Short mmCIF file of C-alpha atoms and ligand atoms in Angstrom, two decimals:
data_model
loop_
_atom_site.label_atom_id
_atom_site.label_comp_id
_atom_site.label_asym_id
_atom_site.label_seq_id
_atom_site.Cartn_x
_atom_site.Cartn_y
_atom_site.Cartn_z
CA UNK A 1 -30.57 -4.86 -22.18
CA UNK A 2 -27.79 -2.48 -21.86
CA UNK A 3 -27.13 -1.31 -25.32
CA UNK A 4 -23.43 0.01 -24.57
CA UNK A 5 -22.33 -3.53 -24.01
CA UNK A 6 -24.41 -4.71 -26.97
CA UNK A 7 -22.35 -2.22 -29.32
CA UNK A 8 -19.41 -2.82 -27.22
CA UNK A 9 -19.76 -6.35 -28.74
CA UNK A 10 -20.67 -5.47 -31.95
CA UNK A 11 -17.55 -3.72 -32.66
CA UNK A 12 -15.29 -6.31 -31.57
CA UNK A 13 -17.48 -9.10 -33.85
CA UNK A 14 -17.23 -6.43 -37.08
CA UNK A 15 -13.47 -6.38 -35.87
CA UNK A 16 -12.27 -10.33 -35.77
CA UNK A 17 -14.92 -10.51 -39.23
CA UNK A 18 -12.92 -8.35 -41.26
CA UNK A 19 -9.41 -9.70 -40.29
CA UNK A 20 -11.03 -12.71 -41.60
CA UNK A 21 -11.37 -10.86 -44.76
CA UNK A 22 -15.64 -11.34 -44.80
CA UNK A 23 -17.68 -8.18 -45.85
CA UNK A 24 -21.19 -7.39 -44.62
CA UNK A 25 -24.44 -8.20 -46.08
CA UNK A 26 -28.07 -6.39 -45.03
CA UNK A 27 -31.08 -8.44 -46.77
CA UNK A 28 -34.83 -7.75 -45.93
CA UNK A 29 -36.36 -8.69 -42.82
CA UNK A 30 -39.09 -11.07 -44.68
CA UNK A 31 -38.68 -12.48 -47.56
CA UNK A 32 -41.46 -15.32 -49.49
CA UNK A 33 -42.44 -18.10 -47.18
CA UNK A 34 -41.72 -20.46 -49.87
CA UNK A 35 -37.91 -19.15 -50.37
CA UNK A 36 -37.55 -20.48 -46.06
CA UNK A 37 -39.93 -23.83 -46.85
CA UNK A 38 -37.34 -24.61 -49.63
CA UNK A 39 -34.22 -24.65 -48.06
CA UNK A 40 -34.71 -25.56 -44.66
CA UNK A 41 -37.19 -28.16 -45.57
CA UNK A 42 -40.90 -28.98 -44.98
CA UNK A 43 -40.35 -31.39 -42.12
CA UNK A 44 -38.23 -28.82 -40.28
CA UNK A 45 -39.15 -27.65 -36.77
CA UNK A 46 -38.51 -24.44 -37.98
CA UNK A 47 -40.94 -24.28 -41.21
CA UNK A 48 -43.34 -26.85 -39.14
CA UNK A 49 -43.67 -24.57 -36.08
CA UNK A 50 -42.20 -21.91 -35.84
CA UNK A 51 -42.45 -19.25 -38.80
CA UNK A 52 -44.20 -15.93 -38.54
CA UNK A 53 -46.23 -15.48 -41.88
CA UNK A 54 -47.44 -12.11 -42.73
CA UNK A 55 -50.69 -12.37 -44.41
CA UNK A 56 -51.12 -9.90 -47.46
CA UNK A 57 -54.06 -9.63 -49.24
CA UNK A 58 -54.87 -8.01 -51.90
CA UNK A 59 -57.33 -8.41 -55.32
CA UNK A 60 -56.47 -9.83 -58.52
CA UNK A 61 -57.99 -8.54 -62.22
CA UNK A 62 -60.94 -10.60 -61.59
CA UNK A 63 -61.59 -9.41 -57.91
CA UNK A 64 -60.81 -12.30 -56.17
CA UNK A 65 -58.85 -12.11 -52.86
CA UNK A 66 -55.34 -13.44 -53.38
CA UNK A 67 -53.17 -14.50 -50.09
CA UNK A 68 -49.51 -13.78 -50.50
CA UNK A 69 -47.28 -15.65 -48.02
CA UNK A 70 -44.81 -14.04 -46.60
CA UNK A 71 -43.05 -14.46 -43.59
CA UNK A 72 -40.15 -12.83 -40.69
CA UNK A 73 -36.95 -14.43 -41.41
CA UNK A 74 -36.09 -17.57 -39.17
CA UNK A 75 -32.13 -17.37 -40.03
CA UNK A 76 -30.78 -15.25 -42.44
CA UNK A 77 -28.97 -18.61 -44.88
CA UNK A 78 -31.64 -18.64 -47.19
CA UNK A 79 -31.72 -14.81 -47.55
CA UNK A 80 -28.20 -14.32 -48.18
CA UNK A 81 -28.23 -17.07 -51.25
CA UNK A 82 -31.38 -15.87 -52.89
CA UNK A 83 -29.58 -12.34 -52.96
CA UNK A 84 -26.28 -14.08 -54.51
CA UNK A 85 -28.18 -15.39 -56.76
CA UNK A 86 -30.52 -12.10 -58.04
CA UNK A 87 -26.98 -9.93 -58.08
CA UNK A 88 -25.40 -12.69 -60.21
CA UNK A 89 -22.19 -12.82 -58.20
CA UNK A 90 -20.40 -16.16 -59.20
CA UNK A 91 -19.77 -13.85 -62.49
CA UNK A 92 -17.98 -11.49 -61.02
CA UNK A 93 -17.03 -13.51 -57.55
CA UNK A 94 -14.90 -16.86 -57.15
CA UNK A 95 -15.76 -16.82 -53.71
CA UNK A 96 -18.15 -14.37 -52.15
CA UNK A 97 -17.52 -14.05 -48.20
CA UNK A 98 -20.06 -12.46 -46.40
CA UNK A 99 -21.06 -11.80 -42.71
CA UNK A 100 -24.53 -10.26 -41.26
CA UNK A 101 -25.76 -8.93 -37.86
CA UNK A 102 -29.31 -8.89 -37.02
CA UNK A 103 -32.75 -10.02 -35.92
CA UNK A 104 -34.73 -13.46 -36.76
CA UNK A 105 -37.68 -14.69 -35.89
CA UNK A 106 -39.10 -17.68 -34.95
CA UNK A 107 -42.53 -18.49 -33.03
CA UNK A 108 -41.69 -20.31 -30.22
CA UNK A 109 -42.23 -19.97 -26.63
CA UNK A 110 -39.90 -18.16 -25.25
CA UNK A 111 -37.79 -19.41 -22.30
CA UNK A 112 -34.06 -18.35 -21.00
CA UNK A 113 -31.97 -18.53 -24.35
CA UNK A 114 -34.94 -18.94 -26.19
CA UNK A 115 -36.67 -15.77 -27.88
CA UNK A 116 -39.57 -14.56 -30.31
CA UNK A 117 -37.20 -12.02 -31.84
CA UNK A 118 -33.13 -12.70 -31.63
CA UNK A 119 -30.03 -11.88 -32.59
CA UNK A 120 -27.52 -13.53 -35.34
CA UNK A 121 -24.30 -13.25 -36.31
CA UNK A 122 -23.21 -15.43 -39.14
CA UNK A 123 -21.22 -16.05 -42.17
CA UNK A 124 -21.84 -17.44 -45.22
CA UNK A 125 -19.15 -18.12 -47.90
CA UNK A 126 -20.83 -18.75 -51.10
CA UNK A 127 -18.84 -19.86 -54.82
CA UNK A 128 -17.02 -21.92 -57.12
CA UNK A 129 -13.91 -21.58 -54.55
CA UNK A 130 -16.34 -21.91 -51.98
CA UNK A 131 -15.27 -26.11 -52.45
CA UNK A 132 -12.77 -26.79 -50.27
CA UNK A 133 -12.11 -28.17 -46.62
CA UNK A 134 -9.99 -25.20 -45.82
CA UNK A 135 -12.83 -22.96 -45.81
CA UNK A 136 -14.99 -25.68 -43.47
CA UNK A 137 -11.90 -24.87 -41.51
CA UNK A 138 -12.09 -20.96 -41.28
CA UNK A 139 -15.42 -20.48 -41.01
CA UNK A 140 -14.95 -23.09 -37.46
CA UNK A 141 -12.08 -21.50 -36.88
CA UNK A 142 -13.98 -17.90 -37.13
CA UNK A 143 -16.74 -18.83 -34.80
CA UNK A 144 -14.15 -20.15 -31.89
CA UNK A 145 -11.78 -16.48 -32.37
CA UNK A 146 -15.22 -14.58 -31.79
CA UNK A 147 -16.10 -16.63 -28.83
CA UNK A 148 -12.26 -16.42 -27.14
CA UNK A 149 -12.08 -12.74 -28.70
CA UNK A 150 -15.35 -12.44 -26.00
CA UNK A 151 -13.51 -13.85 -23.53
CA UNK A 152 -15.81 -16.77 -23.92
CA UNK A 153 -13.64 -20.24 -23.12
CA UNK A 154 -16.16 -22.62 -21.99
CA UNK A 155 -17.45 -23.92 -25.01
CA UNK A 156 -17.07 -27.51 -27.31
CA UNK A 157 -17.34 -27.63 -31.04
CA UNK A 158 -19.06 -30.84 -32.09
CA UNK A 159 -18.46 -31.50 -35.68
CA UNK A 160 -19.84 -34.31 -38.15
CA UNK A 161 -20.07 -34.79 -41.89
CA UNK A 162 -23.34 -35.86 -43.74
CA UNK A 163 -21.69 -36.03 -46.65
CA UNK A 164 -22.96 -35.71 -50.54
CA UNK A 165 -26.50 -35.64 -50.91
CA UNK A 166 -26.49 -39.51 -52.19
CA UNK A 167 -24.51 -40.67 -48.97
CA UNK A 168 -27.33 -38.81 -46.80
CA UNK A 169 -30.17 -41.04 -48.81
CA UNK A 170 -27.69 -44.08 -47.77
CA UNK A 171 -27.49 -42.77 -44.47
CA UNK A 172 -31.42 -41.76 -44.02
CA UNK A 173 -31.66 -45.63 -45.42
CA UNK A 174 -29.66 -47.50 -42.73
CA UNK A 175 -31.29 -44.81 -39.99
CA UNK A 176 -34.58 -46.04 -41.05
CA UNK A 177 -33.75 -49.86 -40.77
CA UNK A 178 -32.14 -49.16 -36.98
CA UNK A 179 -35.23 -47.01 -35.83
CA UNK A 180 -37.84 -49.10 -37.51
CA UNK A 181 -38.12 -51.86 -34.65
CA UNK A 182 -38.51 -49.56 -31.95
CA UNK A 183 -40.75 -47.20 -33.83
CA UNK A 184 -43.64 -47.93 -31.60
CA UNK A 185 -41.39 -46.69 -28.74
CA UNK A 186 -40.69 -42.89 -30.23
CA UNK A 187 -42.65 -40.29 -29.00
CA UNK A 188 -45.83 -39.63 -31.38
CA UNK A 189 -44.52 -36.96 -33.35
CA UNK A 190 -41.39 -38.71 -33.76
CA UNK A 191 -43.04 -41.53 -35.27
CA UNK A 192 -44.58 -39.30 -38.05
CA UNK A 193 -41.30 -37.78 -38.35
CA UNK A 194 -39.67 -41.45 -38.95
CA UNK A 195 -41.69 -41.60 -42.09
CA UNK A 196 -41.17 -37.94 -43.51
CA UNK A 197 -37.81 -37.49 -42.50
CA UNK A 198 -35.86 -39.65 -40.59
CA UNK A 199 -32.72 -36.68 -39.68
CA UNK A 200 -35.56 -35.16 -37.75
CA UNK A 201 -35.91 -38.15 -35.19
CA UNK A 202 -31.73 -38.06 -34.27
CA UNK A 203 -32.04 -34.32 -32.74
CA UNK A 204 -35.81 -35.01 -31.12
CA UNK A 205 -35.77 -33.33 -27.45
CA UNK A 206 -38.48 -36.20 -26.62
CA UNK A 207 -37.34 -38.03 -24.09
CA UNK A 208 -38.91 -41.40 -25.01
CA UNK A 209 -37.18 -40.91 -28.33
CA UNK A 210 -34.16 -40.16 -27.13
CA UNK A 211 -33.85 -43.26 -24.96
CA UNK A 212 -33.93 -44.77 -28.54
CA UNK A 213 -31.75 -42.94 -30.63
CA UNK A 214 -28.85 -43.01 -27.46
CA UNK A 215 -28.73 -46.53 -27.43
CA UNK A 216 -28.56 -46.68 -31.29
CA UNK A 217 -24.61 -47.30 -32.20
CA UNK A 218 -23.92 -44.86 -35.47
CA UNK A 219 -20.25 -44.87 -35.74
CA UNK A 220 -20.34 -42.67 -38.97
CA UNK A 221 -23.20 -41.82 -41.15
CA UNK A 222 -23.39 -43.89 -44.47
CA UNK A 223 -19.65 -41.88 -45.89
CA UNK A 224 -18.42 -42.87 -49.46
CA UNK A 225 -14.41 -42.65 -50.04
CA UNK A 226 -14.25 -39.69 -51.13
CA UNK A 227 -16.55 -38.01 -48.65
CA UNK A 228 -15.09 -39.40 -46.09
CA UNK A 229 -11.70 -38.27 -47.05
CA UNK A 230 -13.31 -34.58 -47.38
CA UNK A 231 -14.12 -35.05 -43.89
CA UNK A 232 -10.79 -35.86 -42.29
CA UNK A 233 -9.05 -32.89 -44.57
CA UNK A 234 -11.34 -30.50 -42.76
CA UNK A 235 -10.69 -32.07 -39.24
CA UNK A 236 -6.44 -31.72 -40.41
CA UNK A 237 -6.91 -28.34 -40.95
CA UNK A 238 -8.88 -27.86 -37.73
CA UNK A 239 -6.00 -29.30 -35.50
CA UNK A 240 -2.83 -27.50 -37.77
CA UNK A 241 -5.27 -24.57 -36.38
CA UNK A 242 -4.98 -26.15 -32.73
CA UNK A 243 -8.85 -25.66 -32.80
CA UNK A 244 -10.59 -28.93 -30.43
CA UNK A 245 -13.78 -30.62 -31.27
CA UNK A 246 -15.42 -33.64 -30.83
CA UNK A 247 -17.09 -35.96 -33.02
CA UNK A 248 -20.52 -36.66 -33.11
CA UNK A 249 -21.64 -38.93 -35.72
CA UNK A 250 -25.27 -38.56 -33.81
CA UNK A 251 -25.18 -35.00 -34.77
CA UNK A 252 -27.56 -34.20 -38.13
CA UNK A 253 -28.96 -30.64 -37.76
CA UNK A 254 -33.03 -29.58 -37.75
CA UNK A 255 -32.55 -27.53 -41.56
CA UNK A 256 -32.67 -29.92 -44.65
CA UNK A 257 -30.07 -28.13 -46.55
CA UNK A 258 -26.81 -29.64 -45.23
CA UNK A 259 -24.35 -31.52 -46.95
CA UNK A 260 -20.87 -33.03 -45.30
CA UNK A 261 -19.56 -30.80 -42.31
CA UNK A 262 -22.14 -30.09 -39.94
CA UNK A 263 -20.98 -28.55 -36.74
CA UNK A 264 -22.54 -26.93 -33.27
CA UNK A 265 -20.85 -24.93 -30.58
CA UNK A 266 -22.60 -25.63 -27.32
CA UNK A 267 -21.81 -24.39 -24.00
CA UNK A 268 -22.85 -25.39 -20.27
CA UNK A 269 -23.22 -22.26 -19.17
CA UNK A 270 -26.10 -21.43 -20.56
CA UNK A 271 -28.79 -24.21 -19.61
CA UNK A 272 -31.35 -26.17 -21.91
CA UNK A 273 -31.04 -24.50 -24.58
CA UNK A 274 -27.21 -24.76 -24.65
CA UNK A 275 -26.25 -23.98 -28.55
CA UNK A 276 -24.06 -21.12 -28.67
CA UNK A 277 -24.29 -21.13 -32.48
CA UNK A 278 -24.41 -23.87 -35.19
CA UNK A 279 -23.42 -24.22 -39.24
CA UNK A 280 -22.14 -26.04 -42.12
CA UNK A 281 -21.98 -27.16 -45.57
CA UNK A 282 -24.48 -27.05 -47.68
CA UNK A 283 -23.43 -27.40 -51.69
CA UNK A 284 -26.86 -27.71 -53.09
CA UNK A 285 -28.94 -24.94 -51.99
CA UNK A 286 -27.63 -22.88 -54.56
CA UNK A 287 -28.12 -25.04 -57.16
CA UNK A 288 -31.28 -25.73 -55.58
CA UNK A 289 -32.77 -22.35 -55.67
CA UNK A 290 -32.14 -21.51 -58.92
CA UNK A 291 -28.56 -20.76 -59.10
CA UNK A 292 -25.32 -22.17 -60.45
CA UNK A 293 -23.84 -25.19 -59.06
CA UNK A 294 -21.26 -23.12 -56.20
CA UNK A 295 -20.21 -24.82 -53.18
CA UNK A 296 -21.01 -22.73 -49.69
CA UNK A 297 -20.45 -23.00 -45.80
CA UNK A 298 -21.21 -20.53 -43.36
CA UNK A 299 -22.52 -20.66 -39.59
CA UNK A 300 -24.76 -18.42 -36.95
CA UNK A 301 -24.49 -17.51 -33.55
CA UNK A 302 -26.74 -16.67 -31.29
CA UNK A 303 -25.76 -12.83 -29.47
CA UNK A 304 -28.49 -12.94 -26.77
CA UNK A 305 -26.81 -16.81 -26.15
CA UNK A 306 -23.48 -15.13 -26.56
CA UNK A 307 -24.44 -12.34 -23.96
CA UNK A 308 -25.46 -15.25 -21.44
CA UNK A 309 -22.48 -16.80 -21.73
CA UNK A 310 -19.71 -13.98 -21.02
CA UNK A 311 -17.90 -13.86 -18.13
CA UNK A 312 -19.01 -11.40 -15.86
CA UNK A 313 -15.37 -9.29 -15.52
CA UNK A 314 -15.33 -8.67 -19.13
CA UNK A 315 -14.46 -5.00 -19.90
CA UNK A 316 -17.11 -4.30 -22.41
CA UNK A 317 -17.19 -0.61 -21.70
CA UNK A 318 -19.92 1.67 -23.24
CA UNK A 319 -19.34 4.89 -25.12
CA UNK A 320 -18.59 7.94 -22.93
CA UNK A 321 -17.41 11.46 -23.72
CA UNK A 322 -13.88 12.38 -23.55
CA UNK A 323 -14.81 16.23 -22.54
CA UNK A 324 -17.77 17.36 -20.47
CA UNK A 325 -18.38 21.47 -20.53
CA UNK A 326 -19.52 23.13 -17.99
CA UNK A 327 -20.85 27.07 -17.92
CA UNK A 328 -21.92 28.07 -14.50
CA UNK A 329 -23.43 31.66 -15.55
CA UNK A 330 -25.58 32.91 -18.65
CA UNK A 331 -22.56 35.18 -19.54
CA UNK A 332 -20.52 31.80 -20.03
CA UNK A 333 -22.93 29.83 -21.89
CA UNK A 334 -22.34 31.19 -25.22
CA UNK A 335 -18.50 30.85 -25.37
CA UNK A 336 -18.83 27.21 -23.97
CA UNK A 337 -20.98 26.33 -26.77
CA UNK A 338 -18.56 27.70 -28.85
CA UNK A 339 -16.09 25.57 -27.53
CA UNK A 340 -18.76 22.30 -27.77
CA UNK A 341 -18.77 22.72 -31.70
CA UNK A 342 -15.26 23.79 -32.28
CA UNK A 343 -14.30 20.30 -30.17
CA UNK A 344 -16.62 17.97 -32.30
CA UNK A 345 -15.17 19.64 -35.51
CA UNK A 346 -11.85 17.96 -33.98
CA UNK A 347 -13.74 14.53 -33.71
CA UNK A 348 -13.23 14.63 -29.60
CA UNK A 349 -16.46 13.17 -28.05
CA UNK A 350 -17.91 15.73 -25.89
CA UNK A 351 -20.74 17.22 -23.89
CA UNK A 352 -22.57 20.13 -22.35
CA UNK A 353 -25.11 20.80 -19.26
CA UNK A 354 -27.58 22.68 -20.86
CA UNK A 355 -29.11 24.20 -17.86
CA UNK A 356 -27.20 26.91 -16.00
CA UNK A 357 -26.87 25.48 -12.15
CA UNK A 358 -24.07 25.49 -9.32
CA UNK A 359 -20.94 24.27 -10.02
CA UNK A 360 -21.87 21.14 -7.38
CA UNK A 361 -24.79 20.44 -9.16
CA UNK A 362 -23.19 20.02 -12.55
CA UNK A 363 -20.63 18.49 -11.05
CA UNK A 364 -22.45 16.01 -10.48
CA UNK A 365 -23.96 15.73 -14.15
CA UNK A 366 -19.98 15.49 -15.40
CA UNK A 367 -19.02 12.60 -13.22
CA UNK A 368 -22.20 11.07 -14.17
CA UNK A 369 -21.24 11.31 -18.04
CA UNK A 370 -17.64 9.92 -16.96
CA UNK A 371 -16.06 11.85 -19.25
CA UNK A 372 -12.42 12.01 -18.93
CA UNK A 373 -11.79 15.97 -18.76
CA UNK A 374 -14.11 18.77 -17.83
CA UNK A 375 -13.57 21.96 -18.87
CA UNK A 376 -14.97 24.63 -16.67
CA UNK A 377 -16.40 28.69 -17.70
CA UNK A 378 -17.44 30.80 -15.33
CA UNK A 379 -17.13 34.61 -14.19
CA UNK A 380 -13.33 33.88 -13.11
CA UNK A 381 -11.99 32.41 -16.13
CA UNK A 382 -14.08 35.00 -19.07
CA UNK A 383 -12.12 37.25 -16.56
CA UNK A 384 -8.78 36.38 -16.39
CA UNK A 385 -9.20 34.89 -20.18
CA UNK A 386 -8.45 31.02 -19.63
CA UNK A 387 -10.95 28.32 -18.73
CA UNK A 388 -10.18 25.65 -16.39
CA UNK A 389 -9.26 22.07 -17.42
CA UNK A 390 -9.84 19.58 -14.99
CA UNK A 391 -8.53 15.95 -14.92
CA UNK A 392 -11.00 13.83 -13.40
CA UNK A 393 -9.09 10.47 -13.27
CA UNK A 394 -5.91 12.46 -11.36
CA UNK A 395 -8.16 15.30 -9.88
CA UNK A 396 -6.26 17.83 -11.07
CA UNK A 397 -6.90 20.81 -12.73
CA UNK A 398 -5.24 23.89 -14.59
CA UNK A 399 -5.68 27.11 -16.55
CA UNK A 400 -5.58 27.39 -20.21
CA UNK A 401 -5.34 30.52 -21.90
CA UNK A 402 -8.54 31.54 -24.20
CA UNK A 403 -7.38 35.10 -25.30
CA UNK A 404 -9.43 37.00 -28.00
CA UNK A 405 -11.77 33.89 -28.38
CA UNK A 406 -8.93 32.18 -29.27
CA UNK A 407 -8.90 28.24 -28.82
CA UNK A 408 -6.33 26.65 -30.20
CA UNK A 409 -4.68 25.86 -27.28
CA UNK A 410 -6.71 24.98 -25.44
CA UNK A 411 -7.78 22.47 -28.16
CA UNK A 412 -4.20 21.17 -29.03
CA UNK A 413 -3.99 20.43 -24.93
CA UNK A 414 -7.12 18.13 -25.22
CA UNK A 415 -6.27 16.30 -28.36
CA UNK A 416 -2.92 15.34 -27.01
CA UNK A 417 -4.75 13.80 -23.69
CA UNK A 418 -7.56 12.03 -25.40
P1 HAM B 501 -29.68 -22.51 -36.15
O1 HAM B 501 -29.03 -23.66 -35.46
O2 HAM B 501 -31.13 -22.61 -36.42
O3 HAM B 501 -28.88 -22.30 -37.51
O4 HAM B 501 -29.43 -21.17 -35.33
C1 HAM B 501 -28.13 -20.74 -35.01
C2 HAM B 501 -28.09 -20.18 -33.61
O5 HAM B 501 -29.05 -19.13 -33.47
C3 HAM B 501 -28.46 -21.16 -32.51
O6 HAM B 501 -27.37 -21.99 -32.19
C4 HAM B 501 -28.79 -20.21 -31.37
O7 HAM B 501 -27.62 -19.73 -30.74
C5 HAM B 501 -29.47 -19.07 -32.10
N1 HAM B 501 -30.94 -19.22 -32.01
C6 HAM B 501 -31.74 -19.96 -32.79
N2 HAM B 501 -33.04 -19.84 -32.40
C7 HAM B 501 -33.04 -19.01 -31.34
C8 HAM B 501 -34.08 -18.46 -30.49
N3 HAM B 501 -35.36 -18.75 -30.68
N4 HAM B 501 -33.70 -17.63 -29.49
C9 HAM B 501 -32.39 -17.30 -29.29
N5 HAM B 501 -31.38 -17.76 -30.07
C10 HAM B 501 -31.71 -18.61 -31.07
C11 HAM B 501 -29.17 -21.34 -38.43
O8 HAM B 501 -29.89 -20.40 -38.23
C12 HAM B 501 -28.38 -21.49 -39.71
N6 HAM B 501 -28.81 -20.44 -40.64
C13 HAM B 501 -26.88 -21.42 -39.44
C14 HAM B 501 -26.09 -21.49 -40.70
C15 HAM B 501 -25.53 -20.47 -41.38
N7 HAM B 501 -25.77 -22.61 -41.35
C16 HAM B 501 -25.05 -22.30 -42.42
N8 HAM B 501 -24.92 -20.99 -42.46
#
């Protein structure tokens, strides 16, 4: 993968993130199994299947082997709220807003879109301000600005509410009751799912289960008043933010720890597995790991899925050096690496040919680099006391005076073109 493009990227994420006023956060790469099992749930695909446990072992006081569980982080949710929750930040923090970039892990087998080891970038807005459909809104909002600020377009937000955890027992109730006389037709695992968690059976990739759950008619899962009227203040502030979606009321999520907005951002460019990223809601995991009672929303997207999906003109250019130096003779050499460290003191990006070879040859090297300007030393200039500056996007060049090993200006003539 070409890593230029990959920063490229980065920087324009870590760009639209901060305008949104969200500040990073860098948690461990593995963290206890139990802390994942938790919050995304037993009877997720994700805990079922697909975590990578390290296995530590090591002796208790009595001898006896003792098996820690630990494992590579799946998705970074969990992670981010057991931190908030060690540093204590709802004292200090009404709302803590916080955005990471980095690599999860999840044992499947890996297919286009669909890796060992991948790439997030998420939010997650955590605290007792945290409550409020305006900030179901932004974080939405968020995910669509770094997909246009991509130049990604083709892309639809599906969004649903589950709402409060006693409306998603109502709603797991009435699923059950719909599913139950066509059980025998689900796929085998799904019917095993049907009785530990019925959510799991709605996003099933089985076909014979899907046949099923298509044909069921959910209008809306199981809302009460006010969750329902949660629900259409978030979709109000979507449209005053001219964002589109669609609703899904089919669409539950594979992690247990959702609670009223759900949303996914899928896209057709990029095949079967077509999520772009995915997030929502989810005011009890706080609570339910041993924290206060905070509200919290947040979302991931996938960058390798992101990187699939950009259009191929994008100008995601890599880093190159402003200045490239050449020396073309021993005498030279010295004075240009002079000039190498007296340009980096000015913060202008620049570089050197190490090796002393014909001016062709390092030519060569300096269009390689596609730096903007090369500056040129040879017998000539240490001569007539100037080195020669040479514009590679015009293809001109010129003189600059370098008398008593004096450089400044030739370095106020590059800072005023870079
Ligand atoms: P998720 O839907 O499991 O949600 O993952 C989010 C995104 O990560 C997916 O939509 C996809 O783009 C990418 N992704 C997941 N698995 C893979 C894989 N094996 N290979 C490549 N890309 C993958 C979460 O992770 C939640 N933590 C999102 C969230 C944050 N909800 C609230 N806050």
């Amino acid at each position: 993968m070409d890593i230029a493009k990959w920063q490229a990227i980065e920087d324009i994420l870590r760009d639209v993130l901060h305008t949104y006023n969200y500040l990073e956060i860098r948690t461990p790469i593995f963290e206890d199994t139990e802390l994942f099992a938790r919050s995304m749930g037993q009877t997720s695909d994700v805990v079922q299947k697909q975590m990578l446990n390290l296995c530590s072992q090591r002796r208790d006081d009595d001898g006896h082997l003792k098996l820690s569980g630990q494992s590579l982080r799946p998705e970074n949710t969990a992670s981010v709220v057991r931190s908030y929750i060690q540093q204590n930040l709802e004292r200090t923090e009404g709302l803590s807003k916080f955005y990471y970039m980095g690599p999860m892990f999840r044992g499947e087998r890996p297919q286009k879109g669909r890796l060992r080891q991948f790439h997030q970038v998420g939010v997650e807005a955590i605290g007792s301000q945290a409550q409020s459909p305006y900030l179901d809104a932004e974080v939405i909002a968020l995910a669509v600005t770094i997909l246009e600020s991509l130049g990604i377009k083709d892309f639809t937000v599906k969004i649903n509410s589950l709402g409060s955890a006693e409306d998603k027992e109502n709603f797991s109730a009435w699923l059950r009751e719909q599913i139950k006389p066509h059980l025998s037709k689900l796929g085998a695992e799904d019917q095993n799912r049907f009785e530990r968690n019925v959510f799991r059976v709605l996003d099933s990739k089985n076909k014979d289960t899907r046949a099923v759950v298509d044909s069921l008619e959910i209008e809306s899962a199981a809302l009460s008043d006010e969750s329902q009227r949660y629900f259409q203040q978030v979709l109000a502030a979507l449209r005053s933010l001219n964002i589109h979606f669609e609703v899904d009321p089919k669409l539950v999520r594979g992690l247990d720890y959702y609670t009223h907005t759900v949303f996914e951002i899928t896209s057709t460019a990029l095949g079967s597995q077509d999520a772009l990223g995915a997030g929502g809601r989810y005011n009890n995991l706080v609570k339910q790991l041993g924290g206060p009672d905070v509200g919290a929303v947040g979302f991931a997207l996938g960058l390798e899925r992101i990187i699939l999906a950009l259009p191929e003109d994008l100008d995601v250019i890599g880093v190159t050096p402003d200045v490239y130096i050449i020396a073309l003779d021993e005498q030279s050499f010295p004075k240009a690496w002079q000039l190498l460290g007296l340009l980096r003191n000015e913060s202008i990006s620049c570089d050197i040919g190490y090796k002393i070879a014909p001016m062709k040859r390092q030519m060569r090297q300096a269009d390689k680099s596609k730096a903007e300007m090369v500056i040129i030393l040879g017998e000539d200039e240490l001569r007539k006391g100037v080195v020669t500056v040479k514009d590679m996007q015009e293809g001109t060049q010129e003189e600059v005076p370098v008398k008593d090993n004096d450089y400044s200006v030739l370095i106020d003539t590059i800072v005023e073109r870079c």
